XYZ file of C-alpha atoms in Angstrom:
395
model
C 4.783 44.498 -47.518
C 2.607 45.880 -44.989
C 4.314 46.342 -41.094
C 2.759 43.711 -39.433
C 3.944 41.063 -41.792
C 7.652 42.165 -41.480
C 8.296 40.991 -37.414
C 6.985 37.726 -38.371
C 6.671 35.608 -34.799
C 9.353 32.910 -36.216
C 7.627 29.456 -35.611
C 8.447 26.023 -36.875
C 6.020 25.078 -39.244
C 6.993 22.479 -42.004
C 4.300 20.274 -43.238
C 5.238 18.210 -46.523
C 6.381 21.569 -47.710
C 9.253 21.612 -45.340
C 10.164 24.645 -43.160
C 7.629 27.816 -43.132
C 6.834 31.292 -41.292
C 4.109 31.494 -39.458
C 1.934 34.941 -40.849
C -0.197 37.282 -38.590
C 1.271 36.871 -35.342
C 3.853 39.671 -33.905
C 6.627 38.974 -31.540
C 5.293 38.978 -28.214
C 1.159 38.668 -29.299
C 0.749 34.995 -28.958
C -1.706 34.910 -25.811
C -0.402 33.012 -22.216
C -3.052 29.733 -21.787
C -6.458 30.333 -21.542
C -9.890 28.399 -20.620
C -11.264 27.773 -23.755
C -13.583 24.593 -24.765
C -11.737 21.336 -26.347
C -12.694 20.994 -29.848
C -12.113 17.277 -30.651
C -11.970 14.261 -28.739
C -9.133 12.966 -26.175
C -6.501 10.233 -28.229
C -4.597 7.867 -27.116
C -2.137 8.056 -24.972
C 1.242 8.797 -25.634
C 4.620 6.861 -25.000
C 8.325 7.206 -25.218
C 11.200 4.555 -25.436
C 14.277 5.732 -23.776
C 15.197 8.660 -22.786
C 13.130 11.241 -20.938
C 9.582 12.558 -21.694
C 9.765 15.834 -23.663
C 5.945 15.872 -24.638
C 2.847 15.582 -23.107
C -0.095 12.303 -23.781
C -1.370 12.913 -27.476
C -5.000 14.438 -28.084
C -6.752 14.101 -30.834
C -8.710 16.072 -33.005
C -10.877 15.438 -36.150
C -9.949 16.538 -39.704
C -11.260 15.051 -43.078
C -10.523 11.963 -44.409
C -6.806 10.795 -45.268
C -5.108 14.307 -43.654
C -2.135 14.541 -46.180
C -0.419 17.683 -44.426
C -0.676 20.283 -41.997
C 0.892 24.035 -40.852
C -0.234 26.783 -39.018
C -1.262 30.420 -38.729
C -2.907 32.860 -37.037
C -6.168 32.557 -39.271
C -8.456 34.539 -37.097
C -6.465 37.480 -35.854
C -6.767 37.045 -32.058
C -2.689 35.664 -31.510
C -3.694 32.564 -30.894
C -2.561 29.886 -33.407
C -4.678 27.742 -35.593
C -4.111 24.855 -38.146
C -5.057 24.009 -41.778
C -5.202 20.594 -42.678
C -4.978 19.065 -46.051
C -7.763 16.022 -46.898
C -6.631 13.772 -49.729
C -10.034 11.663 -49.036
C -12.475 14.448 -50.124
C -10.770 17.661 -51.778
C -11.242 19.841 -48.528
C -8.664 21.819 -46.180
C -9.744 21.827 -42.677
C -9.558 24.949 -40.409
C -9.244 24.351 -36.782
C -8.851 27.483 -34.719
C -6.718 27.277 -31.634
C -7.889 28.526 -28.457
C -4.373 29.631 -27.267
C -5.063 26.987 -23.995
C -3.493 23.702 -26.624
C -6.951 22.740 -27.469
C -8.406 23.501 -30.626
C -12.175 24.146 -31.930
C -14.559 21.572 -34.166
C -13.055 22.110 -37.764
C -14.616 23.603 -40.608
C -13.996 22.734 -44.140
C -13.115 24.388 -47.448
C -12.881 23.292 -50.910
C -9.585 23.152 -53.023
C -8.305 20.631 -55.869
C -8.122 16.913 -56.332
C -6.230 15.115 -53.854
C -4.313 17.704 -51.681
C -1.137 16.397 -50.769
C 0.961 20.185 -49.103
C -0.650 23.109 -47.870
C 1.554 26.142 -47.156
C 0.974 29.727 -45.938
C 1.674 33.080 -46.910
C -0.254 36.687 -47.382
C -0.176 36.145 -51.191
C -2.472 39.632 -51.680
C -0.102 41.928 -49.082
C -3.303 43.110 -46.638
C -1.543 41.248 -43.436
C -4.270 38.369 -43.301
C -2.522 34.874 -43.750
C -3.800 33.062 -46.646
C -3.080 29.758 -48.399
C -1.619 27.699 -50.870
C -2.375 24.390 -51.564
C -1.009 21.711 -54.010
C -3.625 19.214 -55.709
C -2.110 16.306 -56.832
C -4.938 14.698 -59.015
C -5.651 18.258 -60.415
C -2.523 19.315 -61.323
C -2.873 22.381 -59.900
C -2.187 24.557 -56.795
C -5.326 26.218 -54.734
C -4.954 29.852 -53.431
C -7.643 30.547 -50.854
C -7.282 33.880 -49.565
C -7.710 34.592 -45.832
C -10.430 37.349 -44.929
C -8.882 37.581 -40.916
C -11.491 36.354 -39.305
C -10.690 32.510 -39.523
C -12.255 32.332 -42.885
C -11.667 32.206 -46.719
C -12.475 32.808 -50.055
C -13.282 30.134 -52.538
C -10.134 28.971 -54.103
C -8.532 30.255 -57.412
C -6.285 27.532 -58.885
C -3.353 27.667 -61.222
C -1.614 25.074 -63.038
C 1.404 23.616 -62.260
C 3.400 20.427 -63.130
C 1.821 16.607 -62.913
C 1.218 15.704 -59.505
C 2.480 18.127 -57.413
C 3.143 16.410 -54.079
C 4.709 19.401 -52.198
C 4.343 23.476 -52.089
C 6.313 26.550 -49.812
C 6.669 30.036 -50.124
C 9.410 32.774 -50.771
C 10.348 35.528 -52.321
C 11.971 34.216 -55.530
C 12.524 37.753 -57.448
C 13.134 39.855 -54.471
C 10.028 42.347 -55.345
C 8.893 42.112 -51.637
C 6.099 39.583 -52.898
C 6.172 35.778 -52.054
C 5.783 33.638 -54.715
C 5.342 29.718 -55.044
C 7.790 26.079 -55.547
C 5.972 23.263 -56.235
C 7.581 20.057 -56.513
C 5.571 17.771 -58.537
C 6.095 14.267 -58.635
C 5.281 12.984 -61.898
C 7.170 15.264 -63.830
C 10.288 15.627 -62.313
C 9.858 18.673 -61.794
C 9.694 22.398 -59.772
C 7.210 24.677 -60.946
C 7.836 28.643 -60.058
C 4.455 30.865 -59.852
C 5.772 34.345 -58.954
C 3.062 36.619 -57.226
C 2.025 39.475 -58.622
C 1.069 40.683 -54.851
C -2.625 41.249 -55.620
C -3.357 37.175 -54.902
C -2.912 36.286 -58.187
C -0.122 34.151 -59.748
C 1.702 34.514 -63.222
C 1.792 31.125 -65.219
C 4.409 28.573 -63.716
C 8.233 28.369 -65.402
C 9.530 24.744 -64.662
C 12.943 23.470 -63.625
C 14.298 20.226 -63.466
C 14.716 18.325 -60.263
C 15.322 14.739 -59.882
C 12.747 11.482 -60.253
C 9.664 11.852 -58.376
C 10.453 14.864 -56.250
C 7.964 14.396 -53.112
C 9.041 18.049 -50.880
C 10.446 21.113 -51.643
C 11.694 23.544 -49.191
C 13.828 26.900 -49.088
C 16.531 28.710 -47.916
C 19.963 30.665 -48.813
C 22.503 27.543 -49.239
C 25.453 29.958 -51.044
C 25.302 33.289 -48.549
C 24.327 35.367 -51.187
C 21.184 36.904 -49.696
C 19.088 35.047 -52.848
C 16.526 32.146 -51.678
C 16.964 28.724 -53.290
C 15.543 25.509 -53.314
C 16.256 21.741 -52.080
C 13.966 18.969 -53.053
C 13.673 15.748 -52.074
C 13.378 13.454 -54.969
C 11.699 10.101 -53.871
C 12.913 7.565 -56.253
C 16.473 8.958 -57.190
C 17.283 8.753 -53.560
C 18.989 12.225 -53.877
C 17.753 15.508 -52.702
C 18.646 18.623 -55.906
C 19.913 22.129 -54.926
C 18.507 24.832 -56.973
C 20.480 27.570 -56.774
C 18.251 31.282 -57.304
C 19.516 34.118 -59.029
C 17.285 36.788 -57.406
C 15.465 37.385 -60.084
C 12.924 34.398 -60.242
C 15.056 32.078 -62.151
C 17.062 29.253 -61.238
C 20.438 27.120 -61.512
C 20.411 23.842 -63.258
C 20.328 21.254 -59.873
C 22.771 19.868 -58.261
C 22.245 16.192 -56.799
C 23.398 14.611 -53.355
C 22.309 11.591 -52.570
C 20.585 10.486 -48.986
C 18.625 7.313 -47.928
C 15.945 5.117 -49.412
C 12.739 6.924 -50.616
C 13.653 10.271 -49.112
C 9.893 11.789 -48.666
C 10.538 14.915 -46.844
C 13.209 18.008 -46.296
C 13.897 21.145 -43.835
C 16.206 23.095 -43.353
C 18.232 24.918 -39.834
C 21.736 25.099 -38.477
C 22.641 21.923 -36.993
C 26.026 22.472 -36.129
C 25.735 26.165 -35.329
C 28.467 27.422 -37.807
C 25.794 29.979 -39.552
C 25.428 28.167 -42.804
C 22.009 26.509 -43.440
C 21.763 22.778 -43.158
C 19.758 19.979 -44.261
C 17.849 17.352 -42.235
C 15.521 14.050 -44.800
C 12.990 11.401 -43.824
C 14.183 8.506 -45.804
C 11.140 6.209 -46.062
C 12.302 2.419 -46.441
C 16.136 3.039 -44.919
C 13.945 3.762 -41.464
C 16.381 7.033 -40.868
C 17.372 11.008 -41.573
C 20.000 12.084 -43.466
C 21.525 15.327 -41.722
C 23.423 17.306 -44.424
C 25.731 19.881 -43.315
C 25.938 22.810 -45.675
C 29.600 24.469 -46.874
C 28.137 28.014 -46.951
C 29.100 28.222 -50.865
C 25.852 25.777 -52.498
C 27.058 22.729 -51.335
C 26.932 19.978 -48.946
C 29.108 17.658 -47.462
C 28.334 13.906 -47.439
C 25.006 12.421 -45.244
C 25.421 11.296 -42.095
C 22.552 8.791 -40.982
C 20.318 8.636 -37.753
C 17.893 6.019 -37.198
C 13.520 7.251 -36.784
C 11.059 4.638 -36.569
C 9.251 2.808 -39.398
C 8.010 4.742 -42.394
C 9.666 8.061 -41.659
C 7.419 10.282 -44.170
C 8.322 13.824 -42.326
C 10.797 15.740 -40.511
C 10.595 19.501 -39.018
C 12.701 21.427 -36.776
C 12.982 22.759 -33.214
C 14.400 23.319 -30.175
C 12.309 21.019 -27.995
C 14.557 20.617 -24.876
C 15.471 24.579 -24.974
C 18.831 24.373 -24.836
C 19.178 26.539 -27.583
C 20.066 23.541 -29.842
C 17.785 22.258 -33.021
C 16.256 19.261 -32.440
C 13.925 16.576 -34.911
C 10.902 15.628 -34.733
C 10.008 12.716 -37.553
C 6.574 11.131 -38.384
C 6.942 7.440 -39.261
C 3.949 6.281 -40.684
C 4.340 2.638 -40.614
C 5.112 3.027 -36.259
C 2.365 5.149 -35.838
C 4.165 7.668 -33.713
C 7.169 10.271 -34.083
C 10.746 10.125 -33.027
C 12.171 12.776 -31.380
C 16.047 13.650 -31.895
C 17.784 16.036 -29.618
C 20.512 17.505 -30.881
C 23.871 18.314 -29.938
C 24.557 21.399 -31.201
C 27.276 20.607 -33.486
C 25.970 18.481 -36.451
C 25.389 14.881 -34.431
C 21.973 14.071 -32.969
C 21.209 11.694 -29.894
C 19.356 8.311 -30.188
C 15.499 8.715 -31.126
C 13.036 8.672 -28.793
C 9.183 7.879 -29.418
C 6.306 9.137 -28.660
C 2.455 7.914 -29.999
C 0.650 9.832 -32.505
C -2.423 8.987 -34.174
C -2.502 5.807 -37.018
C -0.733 6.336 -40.205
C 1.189 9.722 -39.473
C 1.782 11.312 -42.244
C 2.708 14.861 -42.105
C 4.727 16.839 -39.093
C 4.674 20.499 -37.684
C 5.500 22.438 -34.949
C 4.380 25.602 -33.209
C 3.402 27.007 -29.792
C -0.624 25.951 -29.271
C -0.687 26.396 -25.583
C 1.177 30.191 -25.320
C 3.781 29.090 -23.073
C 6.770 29.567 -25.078
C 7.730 26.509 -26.099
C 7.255 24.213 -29.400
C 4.735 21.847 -29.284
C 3.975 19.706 -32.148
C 0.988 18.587 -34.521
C 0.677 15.708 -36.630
C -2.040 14.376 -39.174
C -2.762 10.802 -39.261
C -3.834 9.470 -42.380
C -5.920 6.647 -41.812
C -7.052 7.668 -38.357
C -8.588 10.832 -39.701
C -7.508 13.032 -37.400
C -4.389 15.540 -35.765
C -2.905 14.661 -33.172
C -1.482 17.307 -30.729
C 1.386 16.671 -28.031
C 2.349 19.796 -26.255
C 5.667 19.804 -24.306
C 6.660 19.506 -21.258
C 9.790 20.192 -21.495
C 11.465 22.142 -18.057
C-alpha cells in the first residue's frame, strides 16, 4: 500500500455503509478556511429543541434525484474534502468538490448501476487516488469507479453480488494489504465478500448468511484478535448478525442480537471508553438507537435504548462537543432533521437534540468541510434532492 494511504487523516464518514476512512488526505493537509465560491443554493434554516446549539443554520446543495447515501474524500488532491452522493432517481453518483471554506462546488454526475442505495470509498487499484464503490440495488451489482486524482473518474466496472444490495464498506478481509468489499444485500439475506485483487478489479463474490433483509453493513475487530469482522443490520429480523473473520477472507457463521423495530443502519466506536469496539442502530419504527456495548471477546451485551426523532434511517459517529467523548448524530427521515446525542463517555448518551436538515433525510456523514478542526456533518435528503450541510459551532 503506497505511503500516503497508510497516515490516513481519520474522519467520520458512515453513509448507509456505516463507519469509513476517509482516503487521500494526510494528517495535518486538510487546508484552514478559504474564500472560495458557494456551489449550491442557501436551505433552510436550521433549529434545535433543547439543549444548546452545536451546529450552524443548514445549507443546501443540489444532488440528483432521490440522494440514497453519501461519504467523503479527498477526490481532487488539493486537502480539501469533497462528497459523493448516491442518486436512486437516475443511476448517477454526484461529485461535489469542497472548497475547504464549508461550501461546496455545482456537482457533476457519473454513471453506476440501477438504483444506488451505499456508496463507499477506498483506493481499490493501490496508486493513492481515492476511488469508489457503489452498491446498485435494482442491478444486483456493485459499481467500482476508479478515481484519476483530479476530482474525476473512470466509467464504472460492475460485479455481481447478492439481490438487492442495500449497503457496501471496505476492509481488508484477507490481510494481503488490499481492501476488499461487504455488501449486505437485502433480498437475499445475505453478505457478499469481493476480495481485491489490488489492481481495481474484484474476484467473484463468496456469500454468507446474515439475517432477513439486512439493510447496512459495517466493520470492525469485535473479538481483539487483530482480524476485521462484520455487523449487519438486518431490517426485518430486528437483530443486527456478528460475523466473525478469520483473516483469511472467510467468515464465522453469525451470531444474532436483537435491537429495535426496523433497524436500518449501524456504526461502530467506543462508547464507554473501555477499548473494545461498540455498536450504535437507527431503529426505524421504534423512533430510537440501540447502543450495544461490546465484551471485547465477539459479543455484546444487551441494547440499551435512546430516543431520535421520527424515521431514524442513519446513525454515524463523532465527537461534536470536543470533549473527547463520541457523540450521535441520526437522520430521521419522517422529522426531516437529525438528532444529535452527546455522549457521556461511559456507554449512556444525553437526551436528543434537533436540528433541520433538508426533506426526507435519508443518509448521514460526518467530516471536517470548513478546515477548522472540528466535525461537521452532511446529510442527503431524499425527496428534497439535495445535501444538506451544517457545520459546527461548537466552542
Amino acid at each position: 500500500m503506497p505511503a500516503k494511504l497508510r497516515a490516513i487523516v481519520a474522519g467520520f464518514v458512515v453513509g448507509a455503509a456505516g463507519c469509513h476512512l476517509l482516503i487521500g488526505v494526510e494528517p495535518g493537509e486538510l487546508d484552514t478556511p478559504g474564500a472560495g465560491g458557494a456551489g449550491g443554493g442557501a436551505g433552510g434554516m436550521g433549529g434545535a429543541s433543547g439543549g444548546g446549539m452545536l451546529f450552524a443554520a443548514t445549507v443546501n446543495y443540489g444532488a440528483g434525484p432521490s440522494p440514497r447515501s453519501v461519504t467523503a474524500g479527498d477526490w481532487n488532491g488539493d486537502k480539501k474534502l469533497d462528497l459523493a452522493v448516491a442518486n436512486v432517481g437516475i443511476s448517477t453518483v454526484s461529485i461535489l468538490l469542497g472548497n475547504g471554506n464549508g461550501t461546496f462546488q455545482t456537482k457533476v454526475d457519473y454513471g453506476v448501476g440501477a438504483y444506488p442505495n451505499s456508496v463507499t470509498v477506498g483506493d481499490w487499484n493501490g496508486d493513492g487516488e481515492p476511488d469508489l464503490a457503489v452498491a446498485n440495488g435494482n442491478s444486483g451489482n456493485v459499481s467500482i469507479l476508479l478515481g484519476n486524482g483530479n476530482g474525476t473518474f473512470q466509467t464504472k466496472v460492475d460485479y455481481g453480488v447478492g439481490a438487492y444490495p442495500n449497503s457496501v464498506t471496505a476492509g481488508d478481509w484477507n490481510d494481503d494489504g488490499k481492501p476488499d468489499l461487504a455488501v449486505a444485500n437485502a433480498n437475499s439475506n445475505n453478505v457478499s465478500i469481493l476480495l481485491g485483487n489490488g489492481n481495481g478489479t474484484f474476484e467473484t463474490k463468496v456469500n454468507y448468511g446474515a439475517g432477513t433483509s439486512p439493510f447496512s453493513v459495517t466493520a470492525g475487530d469485535w473479538n481483539g484478535d487483530g482480524k476485521p469482522d462484520l455487523a449487519v443490520a438486518n431490517f426485518s429480523s430486528k437483530n443486527v448478525s456478528i460475523l466473525l473473520g478469520n483473516g483469511n477472507g472467510a467468515f464465522q457463521p453469525k451470531v444474532d442480537y436483537g435491537v429495535g423495530v426496523y433497524p436500518r443502519s449501524v456504526t461502530t466506536e467506543d462508547w464507554n471508553g473501555d477499548g473494545k469496539p461498540d455498536l450504535a442502530v437507527a431503529n426505524q419504527s421504534s423512533k430510537n438507537v440501540s447502543i450495544l456495548l461490546g465484551n471485547g471477546n465477539g459479543t455484546f451485551q444487551d441494547k440499551v435504548d435512546y430516543g431520535a426523532d421520527t424515521g431514524p434511517f442513519s446513525v454515524t459517529a463523532g465527537d461534536w462537543n470536543g470533549d473527547g467523548k463520541p457523540d450521535l448524530a441520526v437522520a430521521n427521515n419522517s422529522s426531516d432533521n437529525v438528532s444529535i446525542l452527546l455522549g457521556n463517555g461511559d456507554g449512556m448518551f444525553q437526551p436528543k437534540v434537533d436540528y433541520a436538515a433538508g426533506t426526507s433525510p435519508i443518509a448521514v456523514t460526518a467530516g471536517d468541510w470548513n478546515g477548522d478542526g472540528k466535525p461537521d456533518l452532511a446529510i442527503s435528503n431524499d425527496s428534497s434532492n439535495n445535501v444538506s450541510i451544517l457545520l459546527n459551532t461548537s466552542q
